[in-house]
């Protein structure tokens, strides 16, 4: 069971179900054999007696065999198909559980359409293997070994005549295993790339048309499809040639067995009836080899999918306990962080106190957004420490941390639902009136009431029916509603117009009271009055202080203020 579970990335229940299904499949093989053996013994009995003396016994035995066969097939059906659908469901749920525990940064590093394909298509492909290939390959494989041993024990020449072609045939399938898997993997990877290319082409319609990239994109898509087509052909051939060769070769076992039987008959070492019995046996055996061969080829086919699921399930999930925090000072000490090989934060130290606003400033690419991502556990840091209210951030489970943090980022994510539902994400049990109150504070109400159905208007996929500023304001309304003790704001004024920004700034001043607030802003004017400013330079802290202290002590800060003032005065 453990081996099955490990090999095919099954759940506990799935591995048990697969084992039962394999036993059922083995029993079905035995039942088919039993029917043929019964026929053989009836024939011998009739020949020995010279008349149909035991007809009623034959009929009774046949009825019992038919009943047993029905029971075995019914058992096989239930244990494979029912168990399979349950396993596909459980596998999807267990993948979803893993995804839930992954740092959100994982999703930034991985292509989302690829993850969706793994969850839906890969599991669907595996579903077929669970219901057909795996139990049948195991059942037929065990049956084959058992029959082979019995035949070898009863007549070594006939046993060898069957064994050699069967062994050669299975050998071809196993020796071509690596080649088959490699062909399938190339096609699989290309198919995944194609999904991304096509998704890009659909999502980037505006850019494609405005930059006249239609022809270029079209030929890129066509090229990708043609490459996938070629790889599909080579995957089919890569599997088809060895499997067909092996399956043709196994038919040779019938010829070699007939030759062996004839030879033994001529030498008088075998009765004709026993010869017929061996012929029946070899035809069953070749059927079993075909079942094993085809099903094993399917297992090679799903191998890359199993690997993908294993990789996903083995990704380390974020740990931590549910922690109740009483104070909310954030302390960052000796912090280091890399995206893969690229180290972007080096020995960062600062404190963001409760009841104060701490601004992170610095040139583009200096590590500010990364710092906010680490504070919110979207990524986990490599070295050093971050504590909130004295508790190590890594010890706080993401769920309990997100309960205490509101985040407003430049890239707002909205769901394809109503305005009311989208704001209520901030606090699920909020009343309609509380949602409206939050919307008023974030200066949303005016545009919401202008929508056709007010708060009940559907806003489209990721708020596609709203402007950038409107979407941003909805996400600020969420933060108002959530009213969490820690507030992380990343460039929230980027898509607000001047009028709204001023109004929102006033509401924000209300919202930030008594909270630990960390804010990133390029507009240096807007952070002049904050309690503390942390200046980042190439992933390191350049200086920490108030505006007036930094104006006196930091060259970089003075340059940032100067540039920001120039930008503010810029006219087209
Ligand atoms: P800032 O917010 O100050 O503009 P960032 O924290 O966004 O800076 O980026 C800091 C550095 O990290 C940059 O060199 C950027 O290219 C790199 N970086 C940011 N996000 C990622 C990511 N998801 N993967 C790899 N590198 C990244």
Coordinates of C-alpha atoms and ligand atoms in Angstrom, one line a residue:
X1 CA 0.0 0.0 0.0
X2 CA 2.8 2.4 0.9
X3 CA 4.6 1.7 -2.3
X4 CA 1.4 2.3 -4.3
X5 CA 0.8 5.5 -2.4
X6 CA 4.3 6.7 -3.0
X7 CA 4.5 5.8 -6.7
X8 CA 1.1 7.3 -7.7
X9 CA 0.8 10.2 -5.3
X10 CA -2.3 8.6 -3.8
X11 CA -4.1 9.4 -0.6
X12 CA -4.2 6.7 2.2
X13 CA -7.8 5.8 1.3
X14 CA -6.9 5.8 -2.4
X15 CA -4.0 3.4 -1.9
X16 CA -6.2 1.0 0.1
X17 CA -8.9 1.2 -2.6
X18 CA -6.4 0.5 -5.3
X19 CA -5.1 -2.6 -3.5
X20 CA -8.7 -3.9 -3.2
X21 CA -9.3 -3.1 -6.8
X22 CA -6.1 -5.0 -7.8
X23 CA -7.2 -8.1 -5.8
X24 CA -10.7 -7.9 -7.5
X25 CA -9.0 -7.7 -10.9
X26 CA -6.8 -10.7 -10.1
X27 CA -10.0 -12.6 -9.1
X28 CA -11.7 -11.8 -12.4
X29 CA -8.6 -13.3 -14.2
X30 CA -8.8 -16.4 -12.1
X31 CA -12.6 -16.7 -12.8
X32 CA -12.0 -16.6 -16.6
X33 CA -9.3 -19.3 -16.2
X34 CA -11.6 -21.3 -14.0
X35 CA -14.3 -21.3 -16.7
X36 CA -11.8 -22.6 -19.2
X37 CA -10.4 -25.3 -16.9
X38 CA -13.9 -26.5 -16.1
X39 CA -14.6 -26.8 -19.8
X40 CA -11.4 -28.8 -20.1
X41 CA -12.3 -31.2 -17.3
X42 CA -15.8 -31.7 -18.6
X43 CA -14.4 -32.6 -22.0
X44 CA -11.9 -35.1 -20.4
X45 CA -14.7 -36.6 -18.4
X46 CA -16.9 -37.0 -21.5
X47 CA -14.0 -38.6 -23.5
X48 CA -13.2 -40.9 -20.6
X49 CA -16.8 -42.1 -20.2
X50 CA -17.7 -42.0 -23.9
X51 CA -21.2 -40.4 -23.2
X52 CA -22.8 -37.4 -21.4
X53 CA -23.3 -39.2 -18.1
X54 CA -22.7 -36.2 -15.8
X55 CA -24.7 -33.5 -17.6
X56 CA -26.4 -32.3 -14.5
X57 CA -23.1 -31.9 -12.7
X58 CA -21.7 -29.9 -15.7
X59 CA -24.7 -27.7 -15.7
X60 CA -24.6 -27.1 -11.9
X61 CA -20.8 -26.4 -12.0
X62 CA -21.3 -24.0 -14.9
X63 CA -24.0 -22.2 -13.1
X64 CA -21.8 -21.8 -10.0
X65 CA -18.9 -20.6 -12.2
X66 CA -21.2 -18.0 -14.0
X67 CA -22.4 -16.8 -10.6
X68 CA -18.8 -16.5 -9.2
X69 CA -17.8 -14.7 -12.4
X70 CA -20.7 -12.3 -12.0
X71 CA -19.7 -11.6 -8.3
X72 CA -16.0 -11.1 -9.2
X73 CA -16.9 -8.7 -12.1
X74 CA -19.4 -6.8 -9.9
X75 CA -16.8 -6.5 -7.1
X76 CA -14.1 -5.4 -9.7
X77 CA -16.6 -2.8 -11.0
X78 CA -17.5 -1.4 -7.6
X79 CA -14.0 -1.4 -6.2
X80 CA -12.4 0.3 -9.2
X81 CA -14.9 2.8 -10.6
X82 CA -16.5 3.9 -7.3
X83 CA -13.2 4.0 -5.5
X84 CA -11.6 5.9 -8.5
X85 CA -14.1 8.8 -8.5
X86 CA -13.7 9.1 -4.7
X87 CA -9.9 9.1 -5.1
X88 CA -10.0 11.8 -7.8
X89 CA -12.2 13.9 -5.5
X90 CA -9.9 13.3 -2.5
X91 CA -6.8 13.9 -4.5
X92 CA -8.2 17.3 -5.7
X93 CA -9.1 18.2 -2.1
X94 CA -5.7 17.2 -0.8
X95 CA -4.0 19.3 -3.5
X96 CA -6.3 22.2 -2.7
X97 CA -5.4 21.8 1.0
X98 CA -1.7 21.9 0.1
X99 CA -2.3 25.0 -2.0
X100 CA -4.0 26.6 0.9
X101 CA -1.0 26.2 3.1
X102 CA 1.6 27.5 0.6
X103 CA 3.1 30.9 0.9
X104 CA 1.3 33.3 -1.4
X105 CA 4.6 34.0 -3.0
X106 CA 4.4 30.4 -4.4
X107 CA 1.6 31.6 -6.7
X108 CA 3.7 34.5 -7.9
X109 CA 6.5 32.1 -8.9
X110 CA 4.2 29.6 -10.6
X111 CA 2.0 29.9 -13.6
X112 CA -1.6 29.9 -12.4
X113 CA -3.1 28.3 -15.5
X114 CA -0.5 25.5 -15.0
X115 CA -1.7 24.9 -11.4
X116 CA -5.4 24.9 -12.5
X117 CA -4.5 22.3 -15.2
X118 CA -2.8 20.1 -12.6
X119 CA -5.8 20.3 -10.4
X120 CA -8.3 19.5 -13.1
X121 CA -6.7 17.9 -16.2
X122 CA -3.9 16.0 -14.6
X123 CA -6.2 14.5 -12.0
X124 CA -8.7 13.6 -14.7
X125 CA -6.0 11.8 -16.7
X126 CA -5.0 10.0 -13.5
X127 CA -8.6 9.1 -12.9
X128 CA -8.6 6.9 -16.0
X129 CA -5.4 5.3 -14.9
X130 CA -6.8 4.6 -11.4
X131 CA -9.9 3.0 -12.8
X132 CA -8.3 1.0 -15.6
X133 CA -4.5 0.8 -15.8
X134 CA -3.3 0.4 -12.3
X135 CA -5.6 -2.3 -10.8
X136 CA -5.7 -4.2 -14.1
X137 CA -1.9 -4.2 -14.6
X138 CA -1.4 -5.4 -11.0
X139 CA -4.2 -8.0 -11.2
X140 CA -3.1 -9.3 -14.6
X141 CA 0.6 -9.2 -13.6
X142 CA 0.1 -11.3 -10.5
X143 CA -2.2 -13.8 -12.4
X144 CA 0.5 -14.0 -15.1
X145 CA 3.3 -14.9 -12.6
X146 CA 1.1 -17.5 -10.9
X147 CA 0.1 -19.2 -14.1
X148 CA 3.6 -19.1 -15.5
X149 CA 4.9 -20.8 -12.3
X150 CA 2.2 -23.5 -12.5
X151 CA 2.8 -24.3 -16.1
X152 CA 6.5 -24.4 -15.7
X153 CA 6.0 -26.8 -12.8
X154 CA 3.7 -29.0 -14.8
X155 CA 5.6 -29.1 -18.0
X156 CA 8.9 -27.3 -18.3
X157 CA 9.1 -27.4 -22.2
X158 CA 5.7 -25.9 -22.7
X159 CA 6.4 -23.4 -19.9
X160 CA 9.6 -22.2 -21.6
X161 CA 7.8 -22.1 -25.0
X162 CA 5.4 -19.6 -23.5
X163 CA 7.8 -17.8 -21.2
X164 CA 10.5 -16.8 -23.7
X165 CA 8.2 -14.7 -26.1
X166 CA 6.3 -13.3 -23.1
X167 CA 9.5 -12.3 -21.3
X168 CA 10.8 -10.7 -24.6
X169 CA 7.6 -8.8 -25.1
X170 CA 7.5 -7.4 -21.5
X171 CA 11.3 -6.7 -21.7
X172 CA 10.7 -4.4 -24.7
X173 CA 8.1 -2.5 -22.8
X174 CA 10.3 -2.1 -19.7
X175 CA 13.5 -1.3 -21.6
X176 CA 11.8 1.4 -23.6
X177 CA 10.4 2.9 -20.4
X178 CA 12.7 5.9 -20.2
X179 CA 12.3 6.7 -23.9
X180 CA 8.5 6.5 -23.6
X181 CA 8.5 8.7 -20.6
X182 CA 10.8 11.3 -22.2
X183 CA 8.5 11.5 -25.3
X184 CA 5.4 12.0 -23.2
X185 CA 7.2 14.6 -21.0
X186 CA 8.3 16.7 -24.0
X187 CA 4.7 16.8 -25.3
X188 CA 3.3 17.5 -21.8
X189 CA 5.7 20.5 -21.2
X190 CA 5.0 21.9 -24.7
X191 CA 1.2 21.6 -24.1
X192 CA 1.6 23.5 -20.8
X193 CA 3.6 26.2 -22.6
X194 CA 0.9 26.4 -25.2
X195 CA -1.8 27.1 -22.7
X196 CA 0.3 29.9 -21.3
X197 CA 0.9 31.4 -24.8
X198 CA -2.8 31.2 -25.7
X199 CA -3.8 32.7 -22.4
X200 CA -1.4 35.5 -22.9
X201 CA -2.7 36.1 -26.4
X202 CA -6.2 36.4 -25.0
X203 CA -5.4 38.6 -22.0
X204 CA -3.1 40.9 -24.0
X205 CA -5.7 41.8 -26.6
X206 CA -5.4 45.6 -25.9
X207 CA -1.6 45.6 -26.2
X208 CA -1.6 43.3 -29.2
X209 CA -3.9 45.6 -31.1
X210 CA -2.5 48.9 -30.0
X211 CA 1.1 47.9 -30.8
X212 CA 0.2 46.2 -34.0
X213 CA 1.4 42.8 -32.8
X214 CA -1.4 40.8 -34.4
X215 CA 0.7 39.0 -37.0
X216 CA 3.5 38.4 -34.6
X217 CA 1.3 36.9 -32.0
X218 CA -0.7 34.9 -34.5
X219 CA 2.5 33.3 -35.9
X220 CA 3.8 32.7 -32.3
X221 CA 0.5 30.8 -31.5
X222 CA 0.7 28.9 -34.8
X223 CA 4.3 27.9 -34.2
X224 CA 3.5 26.7 -30.7
X225 CA 0.6 24.6 -31.9
X226 CA 2.7 23.1 -34.7
X227 CA 5.5 22.2 -32.3
X228 CA 2.9 20.6 -29.9
X229 CA 1.5 18.7 -32.8
X230 CA 4.9 17.3 -33.8
X231 CA 5.6 16.4 -30.2
X232 CA 2.3 14.8 -29.9
X233 CA 3.1 12.6 -32.9
X234 CA 6.5 11.7 -31.6
X235 CA 4.9 10.9 -28.2
X236 CA 2.4 8.6 -29.9
X237 CA 5.1 6.9 -31.9
X238 CA 7.5 6.8 -29.0
X239 CA 4.9 4.8 -27.1
X240 CA 3.1 3.1 -30.0
X241 CA 6.2 1.5 -31.6
X242 CA 7.6 -0.4 -28.6
X243 CA 4.1 -1.3 -27.3
X244 CA 2.8 -2.6 -30.7
X245 CA 6.1 -4.5 -31.3
X246 CA 5.8 -6.1 -27.8
X247 CA 2.2 -7.0 -28.3
X248 CA 2.9 -8.5 -31.7
X249 CA 5.8 -10.5 -30.3
X250 CA 3.6 -11.9 -27.5
X251 CA 1.4 -13.6 -30.2
X252 CA 4.5 -15.6 -31.0
X253 CA 4.0 -17.4 -27.7
X254 CA 1.0 -19.2 -29.3
X255 CA 3.1 -20.4 -32.2
X256 CA 6.0 -21.6 -29.9
X257 CA 3.5 -23.4 -27.6
X258 CA 1.8 -25.1 -30.6
X259 CA 5.3 -26.3 -31.7
X260 CA 6.2 -27.5 -28.2
X261 CA 2.8 -29.3 -27.9
X262 CA 3.2 -31.0 -31.3
X263 CA 6.7 -32.1 -30.5
X264 CA 5.6 -33.6 -27.2
X265 CA 2.6 -35.2 -28.9
X266 CA 4.8 -36.8 -31.5
X267 CA 7.1 -38.2 -28.7
X268 CA 4.0 -39.5 -26.9
X269 CA 4.7 -37.4 -23.8
X270 CA 1.5 -35.5 -23.8
X271 CA -2.2 -36.4 -24.2
X272 CA -4.1 -34.5 -26.9
X273 CA -6.6 -33.2 -24.4
X274 CA -3.8 -31.8 -22.2
X275 CA -2.4 -30.2 -25.3
X276 CA -5.8 -28.4 -25.8
X277 CA -5.6 -27.4 -22.2
X278 CA -2.2 -25.8 -22.7
X279 CA -3.5 -24.0 -25.8
X280 CA -6.4 -22.5 -23.8
X281 CA -3.9 -21.5 -21.1
X282 CA -1.5 -19.7 -23.6
X283 CA -4.4 -17.8 -25.1
X284 CA -5.4 -16.5 -21.6
X285 CA -1.8 -15.7 -20.8
X286 CA -1.3 -13.6 -24.0
X287 CA -4.5 -11.7 -23.2
X288 CA -3.0 -11.0 -19.7
X289 CA 0.3 -9.8 -21.2
X290 CA -1.7 -7.5 -23.5
X291 CA -3.5 -6.1 -20.5
X292 CA -0.3 -5.6 -18.6
X293 CA 1.5 -4.1 -21.6
X294 CA -1.2 -1.6 -22.5
X295 CA -1.8 -0.6 -18.9
X296 CA 1.8 -0.1 -18.2
X297 CA 2.1 2.1 -21.2
X298 CA -0.7 4.2 -19.7
X299 CA 1.2 4.4 -16.4
X300 CA 4.3 5.7 -18.3
X301 CA 1.9 8.2 -19.9
X302 CA 0.6 9.5 -16.6
X303 CA 4.0 9.4 -15.0
X304 CA 4.8 13.1 -15.7
X305 CA 1.4 14.1 -14.2
X306 CA 2.1 12.1 -11.1
X307 CA 5.4 13.8 -10.8
X308 CA 3.7 17.2 -11.0
X309 CA 1.3 16.3 -8.3
X310 CA 4.0 14.9 -6.1
X311 CA 6.1 18.1 -6.6
X312 CA 3.1 20.2 -5.5
X313 CA 2.2 18.0 -2.5
X314 CA 5.9 18.0 -1.4
X315 CA 6.2 21.8 -1.4
X316 CA 6.7 22.8 2.2
X317 CA 3.7 24.6 3.5
X318 CA 3.8 27.5 5.9
X319 CA 3.7 26.5 9.5
X320 CA 2.8 28.3 12.7
X321 CA 0.2 28.3 15.5
X322 CA -2.9 30.3 16.0
X323 CA -1.6 33.2 18.1
X324 CA -3.5 35.9 19.9
X325 CA -1.5 39.2 19.9
X326 CA -2.0 41.9 22.4
X327 CA 0.5 44.4 21.2
X328 CA 1.5 45.1 17.6
X329 CA 5.0 46.6 17.5
X330 CA 6.9 45.1 14.5
X331 CA 10.6 44.5 14.9
X332 CA 12.8 43.5 12.0
X333 CA 16.3 42.3 12.9
X334 CA 19.2 41.2 10.6
X335 CA 16.8 40.2 7.8
X336 CA 18.0 38.6 4.7
X337 CA 15.9 37.4 1.8
X338 CA 16.4 36.1 -1.8
X339 CA 14.2 35.3 -4.7
X340 CA 15.8 32.1 -5.7
X341 CA 19.5 33.0 -6.2
X342 CA 18.9 36.7 -6.2
X343 CA 19.5 38.2 -2.8
X344 CA 17.4 41.3 -2.5
X345 CA 17.4 42.2 1.2
X346 CA 20.6 42.3 3.3
X347 CA 20.8 42.7 7.0
X348 CA 17.7 44.9 7.3
X349 CA 16.9 46.3 10.8
X350 CA 14.1 48.7 11.8
X351 CA 11.1 48.9 14.2
X352 CA 7.5 49.9 13.3
X353 CA 5.7 50.9 16.5
X354 CA 2.1 50.6 17.3
X355 CA 0.3 53.9 17.0
X356 CA 2.9 55.2 14.5
X357 CA 3.1 55.4 10.8
X358 CA 6.4 54.0 9.3
X359 CA 7.1 54.9 5.7
X360 CA 9.5 52.8 3.5
X361 CA 11.1 54.9 0.8
X362 CA 13.9 54.3 -1.7
X363 CA 14.6 54.1 -5.4
X364 CA 12.7 51.6 -7.5
X365 CA 13.9 48.0 -7.0
X366 CA 15.5 48.8 -3.6
X367 CA 13.4 46.2 -1.8
X368 CA 10.4 48.1 -0.3
X369 CA 7.6 45.9 -1.7
X370 CA 9.6 42.8 -0.8
X371 CA 9.8 44.1 2.8
X372 CA 6.0 44.4 2.9
X373 CA 5.6 40.9 1.4
X374 CA 7.8 39.5 4.2
X375 CA 5.8 41.4 6.9
X376 CA 2.6 39.8 5.6
X377 CA 4.1 36.3 5.1
X378 CA 3.4 36.4 1.4
X379 CA 7.0 35.1 1.4
X380 CA 9.0 33.7 4.3
X381 CA 12.4 35.3 5.0
X382 CA 15.6 33.4 4.9
X383 CA 17.6 34.7 7.9
X384 CA 17.2 37.1 10.7
X385 CA 13.8 37.7 12.4
X386 CA 10.6 39.6 12.3
X387 CA 8.5 39.8 15.4
X388 CA 5.1 41.2 16.0
X389 CA 4.2 42.0 19.6
X390 CA 7.2 39.9 20.6
X391 CA 6.0 36.8 18.7
X392 CA 8.2 35.4 15.9
X393 CA 6.3 35.9 12.6
X394 CA 7.2 32.4 11.5
X395 CA 5.4 31.0 14.6
X396 CA 2.2 32.8 13.7
X397 CA 0.0 30.7 11.4
X398 CA -0.9 32.6 8.2
X399 CA -4.6 32.4 9.0
X400 CA -4.2 34.0 12.4
X401 CA -1.8 36.6 11.0
X402 CA -4.2 37.6 8.2
X403 CA -6.8 38.1 10.9
X404 CA -4.7 41.0 12.3
X405 CA -3.4 42.6 9.1
X406 CA -5.1 44.7 6.4
X407 CA -3.2 45.0 3.2
X408 CA -3.9 47.5 0.4
X409 CA -1.6 46.9 -2.6
X410 CA -1.2 48.6 -6.0
X411 CA -2.6 45.5 -7.7
X412 CA -6.1 45.1 -6.4
X413 CA -7.8 41.8 -6.7
X414 CA -11.5 41.8 -6.9
X415 CA -13.9 38.9 -7.3
X416 CA -16.5 38.6 -10.0
X417 CA -19.4 39.4 -7.6
X418 CA -21.4 42.4 -6.4
X419 CA -19.8 45.5 -4.9
X420 CA -21.4 44.6 -1.6
X421 CA -19.8 41.1 -1.6
X422 CA -16.4 42.5 -2.6
X423 CA -16.2 45.0 0.3
X424 CA -17.6 42.4 2.7
X425 CA -14.5 40.3 2.1
X426 CA -12.9 42.6 4.7
X427 CA -15.2 41.2 7.4
X428 CA -17.6 38.4 6.5
X429 CA -20.1 39.1 9.3
X430 CA -20.4 42.8 8.7
X431 CA -23.9 44.1 8.3
X432 CA -25.0 45.9 5.1
X433 CA -24.9 49.2 6.9
X434 CA -21.3 48.6 8.1
X435 CA -20.3 47.8 4.5
X436 CA -21.9 51.1 3.4
X437 CA -20.1 53.0 6.2
X438 CA -16.8 51.6 5.1
X439 CA -17.6 52.5 1.5
X440 CA -18.4 56.1 2.5
X441 CA -15.1 56.4 4.4
X442 CA -13.2 55.2 1.4
X443 CA -15.1 57.7 -0.8
X444 CA -16.7 54.9 -2.9
X445 CA -20.3 55.5 -2.2
X446 CA -20.7 58.1 -4.9
X447 CA -19.6 55.9 -7.8
X448 CA -21.3 52.9 -6.3
X449 CA -24.7 54.6 -6.3
X450 CA -24.1 55.6 -9.9
X451 CA -23.7 51.9 -10.9
X452 CA -27.0 50.4 -12.4
X453 CA -27.8 48.4 -9.3
X454 CA -25.8 50.2 -6.7
X455 CA -24.2 47.9 -4.1
X456 CA -25.8 44.9 -5.9
X457 CA -24.0 45.7 -9.2
X458 CA -21.8 42.9 -10.6
X459 CA -18.3 44.3 -11.2
X460 CA -17.0 41.7 -13.7
X461 CA -13.8 39.6 -13.6
X462 CA -11.3 41.3 -11.3
X463 CA -13.6 44.4 -11.3
X464 CA -13.2 44.9 -15.1
X465 CA -16.2 47.1 -15.2
X466 CA -14.6 49.6 -12.8
X467 CA -11.8 52.1 -13.3
X468 CA -8.3 51.6 -11.7
X469 CA -9.1 54.3 -9.0
X470 CA -12.5 52.8 -8.3
X471 CA -11.0 49.4 -7.8
X472 CA -8.4 50.8 -5.5
X473 CA -11.0 52.6 -3.4
X474 CA -13.0 49.4 -3.0
X475 CA -9.9 47.7 -1.6
X476 CA -9.4 50.6 0.8
X477 CA -13.1 50.2 1.8
X478 CA -12.3 46.6 2.7
X479 CA -9.5 47.7 4.9
X480 CA -11.8 50.2 6.6
X481 CA -14.3 47.4 7.2
X482 CA -11.7 45.0 8.5
X483 CA -10.2 47.6 10.8
X484 CA -7.2 45.3 11.6
X485 CA -4.6 46.5 14.1
X486 CA -1.8 46.3 11.5
X487 CA -2.1 48.2 8.2
X488 CA 0.2 47.7 5.2
X489 CA -0.2 50.1 2.4
X490 CA 1.8 49.8 -0.9
X491 CA 1.6 52.8 -3.2
X492 CA -2.1 53.1 -2.7
X493 CA -2.2 56.6 -4.3
X494 CA -0.8 55.3 -7.6
X495 CA -4.2 55.0 -9.3
X496 CA -6.2 57.7 -7.4
X497 CA -7.0 61.0 -8.9
X498 CA -6.0 64.1 -7.0
X499 CA -9.4 64.9 -5.7
X500 CA -10.0 61.4 -4.4
X501 CA -6.5 61.1 -3.0
X502 CA -6.9 64.1 -0.8
X503 CA -10.3 62.9 0.5
X504 CA -9.0 59.4 1.1
X505 CA -5.9 60.7 2.8
X506 CA -8.2 62.4 5.4
X507 CA -10.1 59.2 5.9
X508 CA -6.9 57.2 6.2
X509 CA -5.6 59.6 8.9
X510 CA -8.7 58.4 10.8
X511 CA -8.1 54.7 10.0
X512 CA -4.4 54.6 11.0
X513 CA -5.0 55.9 14.6
X514 CA -3.6 53.5 17.2
X515 CA -2.5 51.0 14.5
X516 CA 0.9 49.8 13.4
X517 CA 1.1 51.2 9.9
X518 CA 3.7 50.5 7.3
X519 CA 3.4 52.5 4.1
X520 CA 5.3 52.7 0.8
X521 CA 4.9 55.9 -1.1
X522 CA 6.9 57.5 -4.0
X523 CA 5.2 60.8 -3.3
X524 CA 7.6 62.0 -0.7
X525 CA 5.4 65.0 0.2
X526 CA 2.7 62.6 1.5
X527 CA 5.0 61.0 4.1
X528 CA 6.8 64.1 5.4
X529 CA 4.8 64.1 8.7
X530 CA 5.0 60.4 9.5
X531 CA 6.7 59.2 12.7
X532 CA 9.5 57.3 11.1
X533 CA 11.0 57.0 7.6
X534 CA 13.1 54.0 6.6
X535 CA 15.3 54.7 3.5
X536 CA 16.1 51.6 1.4
X537 CA 19.1 51.5 -1.0
X538 CA 19.8 48.3 -3.0
X539 CA 18.3 46.0 -0.4
X540 CA 20.0 47.6 2.6
X541 CA 18.9 50.3 5.0
X542 CA 20.5 53.6 4.1
X543 CA 19.1 55.7 7.0
X544 CA 16.2 55.8 9.5
X545 CA 14.6 58.9 11.0
X546 CA 12.1 61.6 10.7
X547 CA 11.8 63.8 7.6
X548 CA 13.9 66.7 9.2
X549 CA 16.5 64.3 10.5
X550 CA 16.9 62.6 7.2
X551 CA 17.1 65.9 5.3
X552 CA 20.1 66.6 7.5
X553 CA 21.7 63.2 7.4
X554 CA 20.9 61.3 4.2
X555 CA 22.0 62.3 0.7
X556 CA 19.8 59.6 -0.8
X557 CA 16.8 60.9 1.0
X558 CA 17.4 64.4 -0.1
X559 CA 17.7 63.2 -3.7
X560 CA 14.5 61.3 -3.4
X561 CA 12.7 64.4 -2.1
X562 CA 14.1 66.5 -4.8
X563 CA 13.2 64.1 -7.6
X564 CA 9.7 63.7 -6.2
X565 CA 9.2 67.5 -6.1
X566 CA 10.4 67.7 -9.8
X567 CA 7.9 64.9 -10.7
X568 CA 5.1 66.7 -9.0
X569 CA 5.8 69.8 -11.0
X570 CA 6.1 68.0 -14.3
X571 CA 3.8 69.1 -17.1
X572 CA 3.3 67.3 -20.4
Ligands
LIG1 P1 10.7 48.2 -4.8 O1 9.4 47.9 -4.1 O2 11.6 49.0 -3.9 O3 10.6 48.8 -6.1 P2 11.0 45.3 -5.0 O4 10.9 44.8 -3.6 O5 9.8 45.2 -5.8 O6 11.5 46.8 -5.0 O7 12.2 44.6 -5.7 C1 13.4 44.4 -5.2 C2 14.2 43.5 -6.1 O8 13.7 42.2 -6.1 C3 14.3 44.0 -7.5 O9 15.6 43.8 -8.0 C4 13.3 43.1 -8.3 O10 13.7 42.9 -9.6 C5 13.4 41.8 -7.5 N1 12.1 41.1 -7.4 C6 10.9 41.7 -7.0 N2 9.9 40.8 -7.1 C7 10.5 39.6 -7.5 C8 10.0 38.3 -7.8 N3 8.7 38.0 -7.6 N4 10.9 37.4 -8.3 C9 12.2 37.7 -8.4 N5 12.7 38.9 -8.2 C10 11.9 39.9 -7.8

